[in-house]
Amino acid sequence: MLCVAWPEVTDNLESTRRSAALFLDSFSGNYEATSRRHFVARWTNIGDAHCLFGDLNVERGALDAAAEACALTAFEVARRLVDENDPQAREVLAKLEAGIGNFGSLEQRVRRVEIASWDERKLPAYYVSAGGPGLRAPAVICMSREDETGATLLGRLLPVIASRGMAALVVAYDDVSASQHEQSEILSCCLDYLSARQEVDASRIGIYGDGLSAALATDFALADRRIAAAVCDGGLWKWARTQASISWMTGTSHVLDDHLASAHRSRLARRLKCPILVVAGGHSIVSVPEGIKLESDCATARVDLKLLMSRLAPISDGEFENFAACDEDIFAWLEQKLARTSAS
């Protein structure tokens, strides 16, 4: 089976990511379960082939981080395709976890660390080095969605971060939200940790929150003005909860008119003093209509906010998100904004 996948390893990381994005765009919910299992096996084999190619290079004395990053992308595609009740699921997850470990051993790019917090808790995290000595590199605090672990997010993002010359600190939503104190205080400790790293430029640190973590990213960007760019929800989640609370307390459907709603949305966004990227649709907590309204309001108010809509494919049990394309867009935006901050 590896012989069939072997041609795939001749491509570089950029080509592998592009192939994954094109495949996910073309994926259709009309595929039968047997076809999905076939694609799981195919992408697993591609990942295995990249791992083998990387091992061969290591034996020749060349550390091949690109091959390991390609393998992680392939295993992540397989993980997205496989049904959680399928026997293949455990095998794919094991390969993904092994791939994270292999990547971390290359040039010590990934380390497990503990961030000391003010309540004497230790926040577990993964630190991803920028990959070069003496750098004053940008860095990003990355928070997983509520139903994923930090390790799962790490495996997904490593290939995106690997070639960008940036550092990252990856934490789990559950670990941040479980704090007895404000989540922003915990995240400030994460920012302090990155700022103290010799290779990190403390003036170029961003934050990225996936799922419910997007709301935490908004709160933190408001609380700590050291954040230079934020991938967040722009305050929409908190606003929606406020509206729901008013409706529950009054026993009525409390709906603001368009003018008041627009003013409220733009007022929230103006409080954020850094560039903002809001991801809407798919697994995001921001709906596409709300995201479009927020972007329009911010354009009128001259707020630096961009809307990114998830690329989705319909499947029998919902929608399938093109994570490869979305992650590339998110980190290309972060790379641009953090570079612009440095230039200014």
Tab-separated table of C-alpha atoms in Angstrom, residues 27-315:
chain	number	residue	atom	x	y	z
A	27	PHE	CA	-15.340	15.849	-0.904
A	28	SER	CA	-19.013	15.009	-1.201
A	29	GLY	CA	-21.569	13.688	1.248
A	30	ASN	CA	-22.750	11.333	-1.471
A	31	TYR	CA	-19.763	9.052	-0.799
A	32	GLU	CA	-20.839	5.793	0.803
A	33	ALA	CA	-19.295	4.671	4.081
A	34	THR	CA	-17.090	2.194	2.204
A	35	SER	CA	-15.712	5.030	0.064
A	36	ARG	CA	-14.955	7.089	3.154
A	37	ARG	CA	-13.039	4.138	4.611
A	38	HIS	CA	-11.112	3.940	1.341
A	39	PHE	CA	-10.130	7.606	1.609
A	40	VAL	CA	-9.150	7.153	5.264
A	41	ALA	CA	-6.845	4.306	4.221
A	42	ARG	CA	-5.462	6.368	1.332
A	43	TRP	CA	-4.568	9.394	3.438
A	44	THR	CA	-3.200	7.171	6.214
A	45	ASN	CA	-0.934	5.516	3.667
A	46	ILE	CA	0.207	8.910	2.399
A	47	GLY	CA	1.092	9.861	5.968
A	48	ASP	CA	2.965	6.576	6.464
A	49	ALA	CA	4.903	7.181	3.239
A	50	HIS	CA	5.961	10.651	4.398
A	51	CYS	CA	7.058	9.206	7.746
A	52	LEU	CA	9.128	6.563	5.968
A	53	PHE	CA	10.664	9.188	3.687
A	54	GLY	CA	11.545	11.317	6.720
A	55	ASP	CA	13.094	8.300	8.492
A	56	LEU	CA	15.241	7.548	5.445
A	57	ASN	CA	16.503	11.127	5.405
A	58	VAL	CA	17.309	10.957	9.126
A	59	GLU	CA	19.359	7.806	8.472
A	60	ARG	CA	21.282	9.809	5.860
A	61	GLY	CA	21.990	12.454	8.482
A	62	ALA	CA	19.407	15.022	7.301
A	63	LEU	CA	16.637	16.120	9.649
A	64	ASP	CA	13.460	16.341	7.566
A	65	ALA	CA	10.848	18.432	9.367
A	66	ALA	CA	8.932	18.973	6.106
A	67	ALA	CA	8.270	15.236	5.689
A	68	GLU	CA	6.964	14.993	9.252
A	69	ALA	CA	4.754	18.054	8.703
A	70	CYS	CA	3.352	16.501	5.518
A	71	ALA	CA	2.607	13.309	7.450
A	72	LEU	CA	0.715	15.285	10.108
A	73	THR	CA	-1.444	16.922	7.426
A	74	ALA	CA	-2.263	13.548	5.873
A	75	PHE	CA	-3.129	11.962	9.222
A	76	GLU	CA	-5.333	14.965	10.109
A	77	VAL	CA	-7.298	14.508	6.853
A	78	ALA	CA	-7.777	10.828	7.750
A	79	ARG	CA	-8.883	11.764	11.281
A	80	ARG	CA	-11.516	14.131	9.893
A	81	LEU	CA	-12.850	11.478	7.527
A	82	VAL	CA	-12.994	8.482	9.847
A	83	ASP	CA	-16.128	7.740	11.839
A	84	GLU	CA	-15.426	7.764	15.575
A	85	ASN	CA	-16.982	4.291	15.904
A	86	ASP	CA	-14.828	2.869	13.100
A	87	PRO	CA	-11.953	0.594	14.204
A	88	GLN	CA	-9.692	2.718	11.984
A	89	ALA	CA	-10.231	5.737	14.253
A	90	ARG	CA	-7.915	4.523	17.028
A	91	GLU	CA	-5.169	3.642	14.546
A	92	VAL	CA	-5.346	7.046	12.841
A	93	LEU	CA	-5.248	8.888	16.174
A	94	ALA	CA	-2.246	6.832	17.311
A	95	LYS	CA	-0.382	7.699	14.115
A	96	LEU	CA	-1.214	11.382	14.537
A	97	GLU	CA	0.067	11.384	18.135
A	98	ALA	CA	3.238	9.577	17.057
A	99	GLY	CA	3.717	12.138	14.292
A	100	ILE	CA	3.541	14.982	16.819
A	101	GLY	CA	6.210	13.242	18.892
A	102	ASN	CA	8.444	12.706	15.852
A	103	PHE	CA	8.130	16.344	14.799
A	104	GLY	CA	8.962	17.519	18.300
A	105	SER	CA	12.179	15.489	18.320
A	106	LEU	CA	13.445	17.303	15.210
A	107	GLU	CA	15.680	20.178	16.299
A	108	GLN	CA	13.693	20.320	19.555
A	109	ARG	CA	10.932	22.298	17.819
A	110	VAL	CA	8.159	21.210	20.227
A	111	ARG	CA	8.311	20.945	24.016
A	112	ARG	CA	5.744	20.272	26.683
A	113	VAL	CA	5.816	23.090	29.230
A	114	GLU	CA	3.844	24.240	32.261
A	115	ILE	CA	2.801	27.866	32.642
A	116	ALA	CA	2.754	29.074	36.247
A	117	SER	CA	-0.444	30.992	37.040
A	118	TRP	CA	-1.391	33.325	39.868
A	119	ASP	CA	-3.569	30.710	41.578
A	120	GLU	CA	-0.524	28.387	41.808
A	121	ARG	CA	-1.926	26.106	39.135
A	122	LYS	CA	0.249	24.790	36.339
A	123	LEU	CA	-1.298	25.242	32.916
A	124	PRO	CA	-0.092	22.467	30.567
A	125	ALA	CA	0.928	23.726	27.141
A	126	TYR	CA	3.033	22.965	24.081
A	127	TYR	CA	5.720	25.441	23.079
A	128	VAL	CA	6.654	25.453	19.378
A	129	SER	CA	9.990	27.118	18.693
A	130	ALA	CA	10.370	29.502	15.769
A	131	GLY	CA	13.075	27.191	14.486
A	132	GLY	CA	16.129	29.426	14.267
A	133	PRO	CA	18.743	30.787	16.666
A	134	GLY	CA	18.795	34.446	17.555
A	135	LEU	CA	15.415	35.241	16.039
A	136	ARG	CA	13.124	38.009	17.211
A	137	ALA	CA	10.160	36.161	15.804
A	138	PRO	CA	6.411	36.745	16.086
A	139	ALA	CA	4.454	34.318	18.242
A	140	VAL	CA	0.838	33.197	18.639
A	141	ILE	CA	-1.104	31.839	21.621
A	142	CYS	CA	-3.349	29.122	20.164
A	143	MET	CA	-6.397	27.813	22.067
A	144	SER	CA	-8.252	24.660	21.032
A	145	ARG	CA	-11.973	24.402	20.567
A	146	GLU	CA	-14.039	23.058	23.441
A	147	ASP	CA	-14.203	19.451	22.198
A	148	GLU	CA	-10.527	19.065	21.281
A	149	THR	CA	-7.358	18.638	23.292
A	150	GLY	CA	-4.297	20.816	23.014
A	151	ALA	CA	-2.440	17.903	21.395
A	152	THR	CA	-5.118	17.613	18.687
A	153	LEU	CA	-4.831	21.304	17.855
A	154	LEU	CA	-1.036	21.033	17.912
A	155	GLY	CA	-1.089	18.226	15.348
A	156	ARG	CA	-3.336	20.267	13.075
A	157	LEU	CA	-1.362	23.506	13.295
A	158	LEU	CA	2.242	22.290	13.299
A	159	PRO	CA	2.416	22.015	9.494
A	160	VAL	CA	1.005	25.549	9.159
A	161	ILE	CA	3.405	27.065	11.685
A	162	ALA	CA	6.473	25.056	10.648
A	163	SER	CA	7.517	27.100	7.608
A	164	ARG	CA	6.466	30.550	8.831
A	165	GLY	CA	9.289	31.374	11.216
A	166	MET	CA	6.955	32.014	14.131
A	167	ALA	CA	6.721	30.572	17.626
A	168	ALA	CA	3.514	29.316	19.228
A	169	LEU	CA	2.097	28.327	22.588
A	170	VAL	CA	-0.741	25.799	22.259
A	171	VAL	CA	-3.224	25.336	25.125
A	172	ALA	CA	-6.545	23.531	25.561
A	173	TYR	CA	-9.844	25.356	26.065
A	174	ASP	CA	-10.746	23.106	29.012
A	175	ASP	CA	-7.506	23.932	30.832
A	176	VAL	CA	-7.942	27.690	30.376
A	177	SER	CA	-11.666	27.805	31.182
A	178	ALA	CA	-11.285	25.604	34.287
A	179	SER	CA	-9.356	28.297	36.149
A	180	GLN	CA	-10.845	29.695	39.349
A	181	HIS	CA	-9.748	33.161	38.230
A	182	GLU	CA	-10.526	35.151	35.095
A	183	GLN	CA	-9.374	33.365	31.966
A	184	SER	CA	-7.682	36.590	30.868
A	185	GLU	CA	-5.362	36.386	33.885
A	186	ILE	CA	-4.306	32.882	32.886
A	187	LEU	CA	-3.724	33.985	29.295
A	188	SER	CA	-1.670	36.940	30.529
A	189	CYS	CA	0.644	34.389	32.133
A	190	CYS	CA	0.914	32.682	28.733
A	191	LEU	CA	1.777	36.012	27.145
A	192	ASP	CA	4.368	36.672	29.865
A	193	TYR	CA	5.922	33.279	29.110
A	194	LEU	CA	6.249	34.072	25.404
A	195	SER	CA	7.503	37.596	26.042
A	196	ALA	CA	10.324	36.215	28.183
A	197	ARG	CA	11.538	33.914	25.389
A	198	GLN	CA	14.732	35.252	23.840
A	199	GLU	CA	13.673	34.249	20.331
A	200	VAL	CA	10.271	36.002	20.564
A	201	ASP	CA	9.551	39.636	19.720
A	202	ALA	CA	7.279	40.688	22.597
A	203	SER	CA	5.711	43.410	20.434
A	204	ARG	CA	4.485	40.847	17.889
A	205	ILE	CA	2.375	38.342	19.825
A	206	GLY	CA	-1.072	37.388	18.582
A	207	ILE	CA	-3.841	35.124	19.831
A	208	TYR	CA	-5.998	32.567	18.020
A	209	GLY	CA	-9.103	31.002	19.546
A	210	ASP	CA	-10.990	28.131	17.897
A	211	GLY	CA	-14.645	27.390	18.722
A	212	LEU	CA	-15.636	28.802	22.122
A	213	SER	CA	-12.021	29.861	22.595
A	214	ALA	CA	-12.744	32.633	20.082
A	215	ALA	CA	-14.794	34.372	22.808
A	216	LEU	CA	-11.921	33.948	25.290
A	217	ALA	CA	-9.564	35.467	22.711
A	218	THR	CA	-11.816	38.527	22.434
A	219	ASP	CA	-11.938	39.019	26.204
A	220	PHE	CA	-8.172	38.672	26.459
A	221	ALA	CA	-7.455	41.111	23.632
A	222	LEU	CA	-9.673	43.614	25.455
A	223	ALA	CA	-7.973	43.000	28.800
A	224	ASP	CA	-4.338	42.943	27.672
A	225	ARG	CA	-3.327	45.548	25.114
A	226	ARG	CA	-0.021	43.797	24.444
A	227	ILE	CA	-1.847	41.561	21.946
A	228	ALA	CA	-0.897	42.670	18.413
A	229	ALA	CA	-3.510	40.662	16.425
A	230	ALA	CA	-6.494	38.529	17.416
A	231	VAL	CA	-8.394	35.723	15.700
A	232	CYS	CA	-11.556	35.929	17.792
A	233	ASP	CA	-15.348	36.370	17.718
A	234	GLY	CA	-15.349	40.179	17.896
A	235	GLY	CA	-17.604	40.075	20.975
A	236	LEU	CA	-20.542	38.430	19.188
A	237	TRP	CA	-20.782	35.438	21.544
A	238	LYS	CA	-21.059	37.589	24.666
A	239	TRP	CA	-23.585	39.814	22.915
A	240	ALA	CA	-25.707	36.783	21.949
A	241	ARG	CA	-25.662	35.524	25.544
A	242	THR	CA	-26.694	38.974	26.813
A	243	GLN	CA	-29.606	39.058	24.370
A	244	ALA	CA	-30.664	35.547	25.396
A	245	SER	CA	-30.534	36.512	29.104
A	246	ILE	CA	-32.730	39.567	28.509
A	247	SER	CA	-35.246	37.450	26.613
A	248	TRP	CA	-35.317	34.854	29.407
A	249	MET	CA	-35.741	37.439	32.191
A	250	THR	CA	-38.454	39.405	30.391
A	251	GLY	CA	-40.206	36.376	28.959
A	252	THR	CA	-40.243	38.033	25.553
A	253	SER	CA	-38.319	37.851	22.342
A	254	HIS	CA	-35.984	40.819	22.786
A	255	VAL	CA	-34.859	42.008	19.361
A	256	LEU	CA	-32.904	45.212	18.768
A	257	ASP	CA	-33.696	47.247	15.686
A	258	ASP	CA	-31.036	47.240	12.961
A	259	HIS	CA	-29.640	50.663	13.881
A	260	LEU	CA	-29.159	49.828	17.567
A	261	ALA	CA	-27.771	46.373	16.737
A	262	SER	CA	-25.271	47.893	14.305
A	263	ALA	CA	-24.150	50.478	16.865
A	264	HIS	CA	-23.726	47.799	19.532
A	265	ARG	CA	-21.671	45.538	17.267
A	266	SER	CA	-19.315	48.278	16.093
A	267	ARG	CA	-18.920	49.610	19.657
A	268	LEU	CA	-17.722	46.201	20.802
A	269	ALA	CA	-15.274	45.928	17.922
A	270	ARG	CA	-13.883	49.447	18.448
A	271	ARG	CA	-12.840	48.453	21.970
A	272	LEU	CA	-10.389	46.023	20.395
A	273	LYS	CA	-7.314	48.090	19.555
A	274	CYS	CA	-5.567	45.418	17.461
A	275	PRO	CA	-6.409	43.979	14.012
A	276	ILE	CA	-9.200	41.379	14.201
A	277	LEU	CA	-9.994	38.280	12.152
A	278	VAL	CA	-13.421	36.691	12.695
A	279	VAL	CA	-14.065	33.194	11.361
A	280	ALA	CA	-17.749	32.515	10.581
A	281	GLY	CA	-19.675	29.391	9.658
A	282	GLY	CA	-18.765	25.739	10.082
A	283	HIS	CA	-17.642	24.934	13.626
A	284	SER	CA	-17.284	28.624	14.515
A	285	ILE	CA	-19.528	30.177	17.163
A	286	VAL	CA	-20.132	33.086	14.756
A	287	SER	CA	-22.881	32.657	12.179
A	288	VAL	CA	-22.299	33.861	8.632
A	289	PRO	CA	-25.081	36.524	8.722
A	290	GLU	CA	-23.776	37.980	12.007
A	291	GLY	CA	-20.232	37.922	10.707
A	292	ILE	CA	-21.214	39.774	7.539
A	293	LYS	CA	-23.081	42.411	9.556
A	294	LEU	CA	-20.137	42.861	11.906
A	295	GLU	CA	-17.694	43.278	9.018
A	296	SER	CA	-19.968	45.846	7.385
A	297	ASP	CA	-20.374	47.812	10.621
A	298	CYS	CA	-16.617	47.783	11.224
A	299	ALA	CA	-15.866	48.923	7.686
A	300	THR	CA	-18.123	51.944	8.271
A	301	ALA	CA	-16.424	52.634	11.606
A	302	ARG	CA	-12.968	52.104	10.049
A	303	VAL	CA	-12.160	49.225	12.382
A	304	ASP	CA	-9.478	46.809	11.116
A	305	LEU	CA	-11.658	43.702	11.036
A	306	LYS	CA	-11.676	40.982	8.397
A	307	LEU	CA	-14.231	38.194	8.000
A	308	LEU	CA	-13.175	34.693	6.970
A	309	MET	CA	-15.900	32.223	6.053
A	310	SER	CA	-15.187	28.514	6.480
A	311	ARG	CA	-15.136	26.412	3.355
A	312	LEU	CA	-17.607	23.566	3.837
A	313	ALA	CA	-18.713	20.434	2.023
A	314	PRO	CA	-22.114	18.857	2.769
A	315	ILE	CA	-22.108	15.348	4.236
